[in-house]
Amino acid sequence: MSSAASLQIDSEGRLRHLLTTEGLGKDLILSILETAESFLPVGKRQIKSAPLLRGHTVVNLFFEPSTRTRTTFELAAKRLSADVLNLQMESSSKSKGETDLDTLLTLQAMGVDVFVIRHPDKGATAGFAAEVGNEVAILNAGDGANAHPTQALLDAFTIQRHKADFGNLSIAIVGDVLHSRVAHSNIHALKTLGVPDIRIVAPEALMMEAPEQLGATPYYDLASGLKDVDVVMGLRLQHERMHEKKINDLPAYHRDFGLTRDNMRLLKPDAIVMHPGPINRGVEIDSEVAYGERSVILEQVRNGIAVRMAVMAMIAGNRQY
Ligand code: CP
């Protein structure tokens, strides 16, 4: 088990931080999904709040850009009645040479309870979790190409709401899996939940290392990878993480690996189309697929609030003062 996987669980087996889906037990994941289900109605009420985090302070520290993760974490914390701060990194004292850890420790000294952190470096959030005090929880909102655990949990939640039983599903994850923290976190979560057929579909240049070791099967041809799947998950080309292996010919990439109305015919008739966002229309997915009848992409965004509420509420409930 990685250090992140062991750091996030307390001595009684409860969630203390959320750093990775690796090593999270099936019962724990299912209990997060069940708690998220109980929070969904809060978002439909006129007064969209519950008092569970009243008096708690949540800080969003995003060292990389984000639209949906940052805002849904903020909404989730506010719907639980927490006080929320969003540090604007570009106007912070980082520009004067303050390290990221010193930024965190400075905010911790102000009595912050939960840090939601996105960072470009793999393992950064686990590194922070090892440094903070017992009273502070770290939630990984994406660390490099490593992990994005709440995205995988909201994806699992969305799949469960459409497909009920993980035990007979075929799921294709298509695109730039090499640089995708979403793919890595999803494979761990879906495997633990008992999905028997996880397909990783990518050109050779963007295939992750040894997917078989994680219980997934590599496919280098889109048509075979999509054949009769229940769920297809598209991924964006992460140009910002491509250093050696680059994809420059976007029309060719779209022709060979793009999700189009045409190749959607290969899926099972009731299959759903997912994407963590942001999407690049006409590259990895066409507009009519992203906003077509099979798409649950905006539902994923909405479900992200309930799942993030669940994670924050559970961790707050597990805390020892
Ligand atoms: N899915 C996701 O992480 O999107 P953002 O980068 O907009 O947060």
mmCIF file of C-alpha atoms and ligand atoms in Angstrom:
data_model
loop_
_atom_site.group_PDB
_atom_site.id
_atom_site.type_symbol
_atom_site.label_atom_id
_atom_site.label_comp_id
_atom_site.label_asym_id
_atom_site.label_seq_id
_atom_site.Cartn_x
_atom_site.Cartn_y
_atom_site.Cartn_z
ATOM 1 C CA MET A 1 0.000 0.000 0.000
ATOM 2 C CA SER A 2 1.324 3.480 -0.886
ATOM 3 C CA SER A 3 2.095 5.975 1.876
ATOM 4 C CA ALA A 4 -0.883 8.078 0.722
ATOM 5 C CA ALA A 5 -3.177 5.066 1.073
ATOM 6 C CA SER A 6 -2.040 4.359 4.637
ATOM 7 C CA LEU A 7 -1.870 8.025 5.713
ATOM 8 C CA GLN A 8 -5.509 8.632 4.887
ATOM 9 C CA ILE A 9 -6.904 5.978 7.236
ATOM 10 C CA ASP A 10 -6.822 6.404 11.037
ATOM 11 C CA SER A 11 -5.963 3.719 13.608
ATOM 12 C CA GLU A 12 -9.630 2.660 13.702
ATOM 13 C CA GLY A 13 -9.869 2.227 9.926
ATOM 14 C CA ARG A 14 -11.809 5.451 9.340
ATOM 15 C CA LEU A 15 -11.176 8.118 6.738
ATOM 16 C CA ARG A 16 -8.915 10.871 8.099
ATOM 17 C CA HIS A 17 -7.744 12.495 4.853
ATOM 18 C CA LEU A 18 -8.740 11.659 1.270
ATOM 19 C CA LEU A 19 -5.596 11.356 -0.844
ATOM 20 C CA THR A 20 -6.200 8.441 -3.203
ATOM 21 C CA THR A 21 -8.749 5.762 -4.058
ATOM 22 C CA GLU A 22 -5.949 3.191 -3.882
ATOM 23 C CA GLY A 23 -6.487 0.981 -0.851
ATOM 24 C CA LEU A 24 -9.932 2.392 0.003
ATOM 25 C CA GLY A 25 -12.076 -0.589 1.028
ATOM 26 C CA LYS A 26 -15.271 -1.489 -0.809
ATOM 27 C CA ASP A 27 -17.423 -0.905 2.300
ATOM 28 C CA LEU A 28 -15.897 2.541 2.809
ATOM 29 C CA ILE A 29 -16.481 3.532 -0.834
ATOM 30 C CA LEU A 30 -20.064 2.257 -0.707
ATOM 31 C CA SER A 31 -20.660 4.162 2.493
ATOM 32 C CA ILE A 32 -19.403 7.394 0.848
ATOM 33 C CA LEU A 33 -21.792 6.763 -2.072
ATOM 34 C CA GLU A 34 -24.683 6.071 0.324
ATOM 35 C CA THR A 35 -23.939 9.258 2.276
ATOM 36 C CA ALA A 36 -23.766 11.206 -1.016
ATOM 37 C CA GLU A 37 -27.205 9.852 -1.937
ATOM 38 C CA SER A 38 -28.550 11.260 1.340
ATOM 39 C CA PHE A 39 -27.119 14.709 0.451
ATOM 40 C CA LEU A 40 -28.589 14.904 -3.069
ATOM 41 C CA PRO A 41 -31.964 16.270 -1.848
ATOM 42 C CA VAL A 42 -30.197 19.185 -0.099
ATOM 43 C CA GLY A 43 -29.316 20.602 -3.531
ATOM 44 C CA LYS A 44 -32.981 20.539 -4.561
ATOM 45 C CA ARG A 45 -34.305 22.371 -1.505
ATOM 46 C CA GLN A 46 -35.104 26.081 -1.434
ATOM 47 C CA ILE A 47 -32.713 26.491 1.505
ATOM 48 C CA LYS A 48 -29.751 24.435 0.307
ATOM 49 C CA SER A 49 -27.902 23.899 3.556
ATOM 50 C CA ALA A 50 -27.363 21.452 6.377
ATOM 51 C CA PRO A 51 -25.569 22.358 9.627
ATOM 52 C CA LEU A 52 -23.016 19.524 9.792
ATOM 53 C CA LEU A 53 -19.880 21.659 9.329
ATOM 54 C CA ARG A 54 -21.085 24.766 11.148
ATOM 55 C CA GLY A 55 -18.068 26.361 12.850
ATOM 56 C CA HIS A 56 -15.577 24.510 10.600
ATOM 57 C CA THR A 57 -13.252 26.342 8.230
ATOM 58 C CA VAL A 58 -12.484 24.916 4.788
ATOM 59 C CA VAL A 59 -9.733 26.420 2.613
ATOM 60 C CA ASN A 60 -9.438 25.796 -1.115
ATOM 61 C CA LEU A 61 -5.780 25.886 -2.147
ATOM 62 C CA PHE A 62 -5.534 25.407 -5.902
ATOM 63 C CA PHE A 63 -2.028 25.583 -7.328
ATOM 64 C CA GLU A 64 -3.474 24.556 -10.737
ATOM 65 C CA PRO A 65 -6.541 25.871 -12.595
ATOM 66 C CA SER A 66 -9.967 24.347 -12.007
ATOM 67 C CA THR A 67 -13.584 25.159 -12.736
ATOM 68 C CA ARG A 68 -15.733 22.302 -11.471
ATOM 69 C CA THR A 69 -13.641 20.778 -8.678
ATOM 70 C CA ARG A 70 -12.960 24.070 -6.914
ATOM 71 C CA THR A 71 -16.485 25.414 -7.199
ATOM 72 C CA THR A 72 -18.216 22.155 -6.243
ATOM 73 C CA PHE A 73 -15.941 21.793 -3.204
ATOM 74 C CA GLU A 74 -16.820 25.370 -2.260
ATOM 75 C CA LEU A 75 -20.542 24.764 -2.738
ATOM 76 C CA ALA A 76 -20.324 21.463 -0.858
ATOM 77 C CA ALA A 77 -18.640 23.134 2.123
ATOM 78 C CA LYS A 78 -21.121 26.030 2.078
ATOM 79 C CA ARG A 79 -24.083 23.639 1.883
ATOM 80 C CA LEU A 80 -22.703 22.013 5.033
ATOM 81 C CA SER A 81 -22.591 25.505 6.625
ATOM 82 C CA ALA A 82 -18.768 25.703 6.839
ATOM 83 C CA ASP A 83 -16.815 28.949 6.512
ATOM 84 C CA VAL A 84 -14.941 28.804 3.198
ATOM 85 C CA LEU A 85 -11.827 30.634 2.055
ATOM 86 C CA ASN A 86 -10.427 30.510 -1.474
ATOM 87 C CA LEU A 87 -6.799 31.595 -1.544
ATOM 88 C CA GLN A 88 -5.948 33.241 -4.867
ATOM 89 C CA MET A 89 -2.483 31.819 -5.474
ATOM 90 C CA GLU A 90 -1.508 34.464 -8.038
ATOM 91 C CA SER A 91 -1.916 37.228 -5.427
ATOM 92 C CA SER A 92 -0.611 35.223 -2.462
ATOM 93 C CA SER A 93 2.818 35.507 -0.834
ATOM 94 C CA LYS A 94 3.942 32.576 -2.985
ATOM 95 C CA SER A 95 5.011 35.304 -5.417
ATOM 96 C CA LYS A 96 7.450 36.520 -2.704
ATOM 97 C CA GLY A 97 9.073 33.116 -2.444
ATOM 98 C CA GLU A 98 6.943 31.477 0.263
ATOM 99 C CA THR A 99 6.881 27.706 -0.205
ATOM 100 C CA ASP A 100 3.641 25.815 -0.665
ATOM 101 C CA LEU A 101 4.146 24.041 2.672
ATOM 102 C CA ASP A 102 4.759 27.347 4.479
ATOM 103 C CA THR A 103 1.556 28.696 2.917
ATOM 104 C CA LEU A 104 -0.305 25.683 4.297
ATOM 105 C CA LEU A 105 1.258 25.914 7.776
ATOM 106 C CA THR A 106 0.441 29.638 7.900
ATOM 107 C CA LEU A 107 -3.216 28.939 7.177
ATOM 108 C CA GLN A 108 -3.224 26.023 9.617
ATOM 109 C CA ALA A 109 -2.124 28.463 12.327
ATOM 110 C CA MET A 110 -5.370 30.389 11.696
ATOM 111 C CA GLY A 111 -7.426 27.361 12.755
ATOM 112 C CA VAL A 112 -8.315 25.843 9.394
ATOM 113 C CA ASP A 113 -9.963 22.422 9.695
ATOM 114 C CA VAL A 114 -9.983 21.163 6.104
ATOM 115 C CA PHE A 115 -7.678 21.934 3.182
ATOM 116 C CA VAL A 116 -8.823 21.083 -0.324
ATOM 117 C CA ILE A 117 -5.640 21.047 -2.393
ATOM 118 C CA ARG A 118 -4.880 20.762 -6.097
ATOM 119 C CA HIS A 119 -1.207 20.652 -6.976
ATOM 120 C CA PRO A 120 0.794 19.947 -10.160
ATOM 121 C CA ASP A 121 3.200 17.571 -8.390
ATOM 122 C CA LYS A 122 2.507 13.883 -7.918
ATOM 123 C CA GLY A 123 2.341 13.038 -4.219
ATOM 124 C CA ALA A 124 2.182 16.677 -3.083
ATOM 125 C CA THR A 125 -1.041 16.272 -1.100
ATOM 126 C CA ALA A 126 0.283 13.178 0.701
ATOM 127 C CA GLY A 127 3.414 15.173 1.522
ATOM 128 C CA PHE A 128 1.255 17.928 3.044
ATOM 129 C CA ALA A 129 -0.817 15.367 4.975
ATOM 130 C CA ALA A 130 2.369 14.054 6.567
ATOM 131 C CA GLU A 131 3.262 17.569 7.774
ATOM 132 C CA VAL A 132 -0.006 18.940 9.153
ATOM 133 C CA GLY A 133 -1.340 18.504 12.656
ATOM 134 C CA ASN A 134 -3.849 15.874 13.795
ATOM 135 C CA GLU A 135 -6.650 18.399 13.790
ATOM 136 C CA VAL A 136 -6.360 19.122 10.055
ATOM 137 C CA ALA A 137 -7.740 17.075 7.137
ATOM 138 C CA ILE A 138 -6.330 17.188 3.597
ATOM 139 C CA LEU A 139 -8.542 16.433 0.600
ATOM 140 C CA ASN A 140 -6.726 15.792 -2.655
ATOM 141 C CA ALA A 141 -8.371 17.719 -5.488
ATOM 142 C CA GLY A 142 -5.824 16.375 -7.996
ATOM 143 C CA ASP A 143 -2.044 15.916 -7.718
ATOM 144 C CA GLY A 144 -0.251 15.892 -11.064
ATOM 145 C CA ALA A 145 -1.098 12.812 -13.114
ATOM 146 C CA ASN A 146 -1.398 10.783 -9.934
ATOM 147 C CA ALA A 147 -4.821 10.865 -8.310
ATOM 148 C CA HIS A 148 -8.155 12.694 -8.267
ATOM 149 C CA PRO A 149 -10.099 10.671 -5.720
ATOM 150 C CA THR A 150 -13.281 12.736 -5.422
ATOM 151 C CA GLN A 151 -13.633 12.687 -9.235
ATOM 152 C CA ALA A 152 -13.467 8.874 -9.186
ATOM 153 C CA LEU A 153 -15.982 8.729 -6.334
ATOM 154 C CA LEU A 154 -18.437 11.018 -8.120
ATOM 155 C CA ASP A 155 -17.955 8.955 -11.272
ATOM 156 C CA ALA A 156 -18.716 5.752 -9.333
ATOM 157 C CA PHE A 157 -21.734 7.465 -7.761
ATOM 158 C CA THR A 158 -23.020 8.496 -11.210
ATOM 159 C CA ILE A 159 -22.493 4.984 -12.598
ATOM 160 C CA GLN A 160 -24.261 3.431 -9.608
ATOM 161 C CA ARG A 161 -27.272 5.728 -10.062
ATOM 162 C CA HIS A 162 -27.632 4.538 -13.682
ATOM 163 C CA LYS A 163 -26.458 0.951 -13.544
ATOM 164 C CA ALA A 164 -27.059 -0.183 -9.945
ATOM 165 C CA ASP A 165 -24.792 -3.248 -9.981
ATOM 166 C CA PHE A 166 -21.047 -2.803 -10.556
ATOM 167 C CA GLY A 167 -20.575 -6.580 -10.781
ATOM 168 C CA ASN A 168 -21.551 -7.029 -14.426
ATOM 169 C CA LEU A 169 -20.331 -3.856 -16.103
ATOM 170 C CA SER A 170 -17.987 -3.222 -19.012
ATOM 171 C CA ILE A 171 -16.416 0.231 -18.778
ATOM 172 C CA ALA A 172 -14.116 1.833 -21.363
ATOM 173 C CA ILE A 173 -11.814 4.690 -20.342
ATOM 174 C CA VAL A 174 -10.740 6.350 -23.584
ATOM 175 C CA GLY A 175 -8.021 8.874 -24.380
ATOM 176 C CA ASP A 176 -4.984 10.289 -22.636
ATOM 177 C CA VAL A 177 -4.807 7.788 -19.775
ATOM 178 C CA LEU A 178 -1.037 8.247 -19.458
ATOM 179 C CA HIS A 179 -1.421 11.735 -17.999
ATOM 180 C CA SER A 180 -4.812 11.231 -16.369
ATOM 181 C CA ARG A 181 -5.185 11.260 -12.588
ATOM 182 C CA VAL A 182 -8.888 10.648 -13.217
ATOM 183 C CA ALA A 183 -8.150 7.369 -15.022
ATOM 184 C CA HIS A 184 -5.786 6.177 -12.300
ATOM 185 C CA SER A 185 -8.248 6.929 -9.506
ATOM 186 C CA ASN A 186 -11.147 5.428 -11.433
ATOM 187 C CA ILE A 187 -9.357 2.159 -12.099
ATOM 188 C CA HIS A 188 -8.639 1.672 -8.364
ATOM 189 C CA ALA A 189 -12.207 2.535 -7.343
ATOM 190 C CA LEU A 190 -13.969 0.547 -10.068
ATOM 191 C CA LYS A 191 -11.792 -2.501 -9.457
ATOM 192 C CA THR A 192 -12.544 -2.385 -5.729
ATOM 193 C CA LEU A 193 -16.263 -2.040 -6.492
ATOM 194 C CA GLY A 194 -16.082 -5.277 -8.502
ATOM 195 C CA VAL A 195 -16.288 -4.065 -12.123
ATOM 196 C CA PRO A 196 -15.117 -7.151 -14.087
ATOM 197 C CA ASP A 197 -14.279 -5.498 -17.427
ATOM 198 C CA ILE A 198 -12.287 -2.240 -17.315
ATOM 199 C CA ARG A 199 -10.886 -1.305 -20.731
ATOM 200 C CA ILE A 200 -8.161 1.276 -21.209
ATOM 201 C CA VAL A 201 -8.385 2.563 -24.777
ATOM 202 C CA ALA A 202 -5.566 4.759 -26.066
ATOM 203 C CA PRO A 203 -2.945 5.140 -28.782
ATOM 204 C CA GLU A 204 0.361 3.581 -27.845
ATOM 205 C CA ALA A 205 1.892 6.985 -27.051
ATOM 206 C CA LEU A 206 -0.771 7.684 -24.412
ATOM 207 C CA MET A 207 -1.197 4.234 -22.893
ATOM 208 C CA MET A 208 -0.477 4.016 -19.164
ATOM 209 C CA GLU A 209 2.136 1.632 -17.855
ATOM 210 C CA ALA A 210 0.959 -1.941 -17.195
ATOM 211 C CA PRO A 211 -2.819 -1.483 -16.841
ATOM 212 C CA GLU A 212 -3.093 -5.255 -16.380
ATOM 213 C CA GLN A 213 -1.339 -4.927 -13.015
ATOM 214 C CA LEU A 214 -4.259 -2.783 -11.864
ATOM 215 C CA GLY A 215 -6.826 -5.210 -13.269
ATOM 216 C CA ALA A 216 -7.573 -3.355 -16.513
ATOM 217 C CA THR A 217 -7.134 -4.422 -20.146
ATOM 218 C CA PRO A 218 -5.347 -2.253 -22.740
ATOM 219 C CA TYR A 219 -6.981 -1.662 -26.135
ATOM 220 C CA TYR A 220 -5.219 0.185 -28.936
ATOM 221 C CA ASP A 221 -8.209 0.199 -31.268
ATOM 222 C CA LEU A 222 -11.263 2.325 -30.460
ATOM 223 C CA ALA A 223 -13.866 0.120 -32.145
ATOM 224 C CA SER A 224 -12.845 -2.998 -30.178
ATOM 225 C CA GLY A 225 -12.562 -0.979 -26.976
ATOM 226 C CA LEU A 226 -16.084 0.430 -27.300
ATOM 227 C CA LYS A 227 -17.804 -2.782 -28.398
ATOM 228 C CA ASP A 228 -20.779 -3.539 -26.123
ATOM 229 C CA VAL A 229 -19.654 -1.442 -23.156
ATOM 230 C CA ASP A 230 -22.126 -0.123 -20.570
ATOM 231 C CA VAL A 231 -20.130 3.016 -19.824
ATOM 232 C CA VAL A 232 -17.639 5.042 -21.841
ATOM 233 C CA MET A 233 -15.530 7.644 -20.105
ATOM 234 C CA GLY A 234 -13.767 10.129 -22.419
ATOM 235 C CA LEU A 235 -10.619 11.938 -21.334
ATOM 236 C CA ARG A 236 -9.095 15.233 -22.438
ATOM 237 C CA LEU A 237 -5.625 15.369 -24.003
ATOM 238 C CA GLN A 238 -3.559 16.847 -21.166
ATOM 239 C CA HIS A 239 -1.170 18.952 -23.253
ATOM 240 C CA GLU A 240 0.076 20.661 -20.084
ATOM 241 C CA ARG A 241 1.525 17.335 -18.846
ATOM 242 C CA MET A 242 2.929 16.133 -22.180
ATOM 243 C CA HIS A 243 6.688 16.544 -22.123
ATOM 244 C CA GLU A 244 8.062 13.723 -24.267
ATOM 245 C CA LYS A 245 4.979 11.995 -25.637
ATOM 246 C CA LYS A 246 3.020 14.593 -27.513
ATOM 247 C CA ILE A 247 -0.014 14.394 -29.782
ATOM 248 C CA ASN A 248 0.255 17.151 -32.364
ATOM 249 C CA ASP A 249 -2.069 15.916 -35.121
ATOM 250 C CA LEU A 250 -5.451 16.622 -33.539
ATOM 251 C CA PRO A 251 -7.583 15.747 -36.621
ATOM 252 C CA ALA A 252 -5.876 12.322 -36.791
ATOM 253 C CA TYR A 253 -6.397 11.828 -33.052
ATOM 254 C CA HIS A 254 -10.080 12.701 -33.410
ATOM 255 C CA ARG A 255 -10.423 10.322 -36.366
ATOM 256 C CA ASP A 256 -8.845 7.419 -34.453
ATOM 257 C CA PHE A 257 -9.900 8.041 -30.834
ATOM 258 C CA GLY A 258 -12.642 10.688 -30.838
ATOM 259 C CA LEU A 259 -16.078 9.816 -29.437
ATOM 260 C CA THR A 260 -18.508 10.499 -32.280
ATOM 261 C CA ARG A 261 -22.176 9.852 -33.000
ATOM 262 C CA ASP A 262 -20.996 7.137 -35.393
ATOM 263 C CA ASN A 263 -18.951 5.094 -32.952
ATOM 264 C CA MET A 264 -21.574 5.472 -30.186
ATOM 265 C CA ARG A 265 -23.494 2.787 -32.109
ATOM 266 C CA LEU A 266 -20.938 0.256 -30.867
ATOM 267 C CA LEU A 267 -21.982 0.670 -27.227
ATOM 268 C CA LYS A 268 -24.796 -1.238 -25.540
ATOM 269 C CA PRO A 269 -28.154 0.436 -26.322
ATOM 270 C CA ASP A 270 -28.507 1.780 -22.764
ATOM 271 C CA ALA A 271 -24.851 2.791 -22.350
ATOM 272 C CA ILE A 272 -23.948 6.128 -20.781
ATOM 273 C CA VAL A 273 -21.255 8.614 -21.841
ATOM 274 C CA MET A 274 -19.124 10.255 -19.168
ATOM 275 C CA HIS A 275 -16.291 12.791 -19.141
ATOM 276 C CA PRO A 276 -14.701 14.477 -16.114
ATOM 277 C CA GLY A 277 -14.437 17.783 -17.988
ATOM 278 C CA PRO A 278 -13.264 20.126 -19.210
ATOM 279 C CA ILE A 279 -14.119 18.783 -22.664
ATOM 280 C CA ASN A 280 -12.378 19.785 -25.870
ATOM 281 C CA ARG A 281 -15.179 19.613 -28.426
ATOM 282 C CA GLY A 282 -14.174 18.039 -31.712
ATOM 283 C CA VAL A 283 -10.979 16.551 -30.269
ATOM 284 C CA GLU A 284 -11.732 13.693 -27.833
ATOM 285 C CA ILE A 285 -15.517 14.117 -28.026
ATOM 286 C CA ASP A 286 -18.011 15.664 -30.434
ATOM 287 C CA SER A 287 -20.584 18.195 -29.233
ATOM 288 C CA GLU A 288 -23.523 15.975 -30.167
ATOM 289 C CA VAL A 289 -22.089 13.167 -27.999
ATOM 290 C CA ALA A 290 -21.159 15.430 -25.073
ATOM 291 C CA TYR A 291 -24.672 16.876 -25.038
ATOM 292 C CA GLY A 292 -26.477 13.880 -26.554
ATOM 293 C CA GLU A 293 -29.073 11.555 -25.077
ATOM 294 C CA ARG A 294 -26.519 9.169 -23.529
ATOM 295 C CA SER A 295 -24.464 11.877 -21.879
ATOM 296 C CA VAL A 296 -24.385 12.201 -18.076
ATOM 297 C CA ILE A 297 -21.546 14.741 -18.084
ATOM 298 C CA LEU A 298 -23.473 17.564 -16.413
ATOM 299 C CA GLU A 299 -24.989 15.091 -13.979
ATOM 300 C CA GLN A 300 -21.414 14.176 -12.976
ATOM 301 C CA VAL A 301 -20.818 17.844 -12.143
ATOM 302 C CA ARG A 302 -23.991 18.020 -10.030
ATOM 303 C CA ASN A 303 -23.211 14.730 -8.281
ATOM 304 C CA GLY A 304 -19.780 16.116 -7.414
ATOM 305 C CA ILE A 305 -21.380 18.428 -4.847
ATOM 306 C CA ALA A 306 -23.146 15.586 -3.013
ATOM 307 C CA VAL A 307 -20.055 13.355 -3.076
ATOM 308 C CA ARG A 308 -17.811 16.152 -1.782
ATOM 309 C CA MET A 309 -20.348 16.935 0.942
ATOM 310 C CA ALA A 310 -20.277 13.249 1.908
ATOM 311 C CA VAL A 311 -16.479 13.100 2.104
ATOM 312 C CA MET A 312 -16.233 16.300 4.170
ATOM 313 C CA ALA A 313 -19.052 15.297 6.523
ATOM 314 C CA MET A 314 -17.614 11.817 7.085
ATOM 315 C CA ILE A 315 -14.110 13.092 7.757
ATOM 316 C CA ALA A 316 -15.409 15.783 10.125
ATOM 317 C CA GLY A 317 -17.416 13.115 11.969
ATOM 318 C CA ASN A 318 -14.300 10.927 12.318
ATOM 319 C CA ARG A 319 -12.093 13.668 13.744
ATOM 320 C CA GLN A 320 -10.639 13.360 17.211
ATOM 321 C CA TYR A 321 -10.206 16.670 19.004
HETATM 322 N N1 CP B 1 -12.805 17.321 -13.598
HETATM 323 C C1 CP B 1 -12.027 18.330 -13.172
HETATM 324 O O1 CP B 1 -11.120 18.132 -12.351
HETATM 325 O O2 CP B 1 -12.339 19.536 -13.719
HETATM 326 P P1 CP B 1 -11.697 20.934 -13.281
HETATM 327 O O3 CP B 1 -10.251 20.924 -13.714
HETATM 328 O O4 CP B 1 -12.530 21.974 -13.957
HETATM 329 O O5 CP B 1 -11.780 21.010 -11.778
#
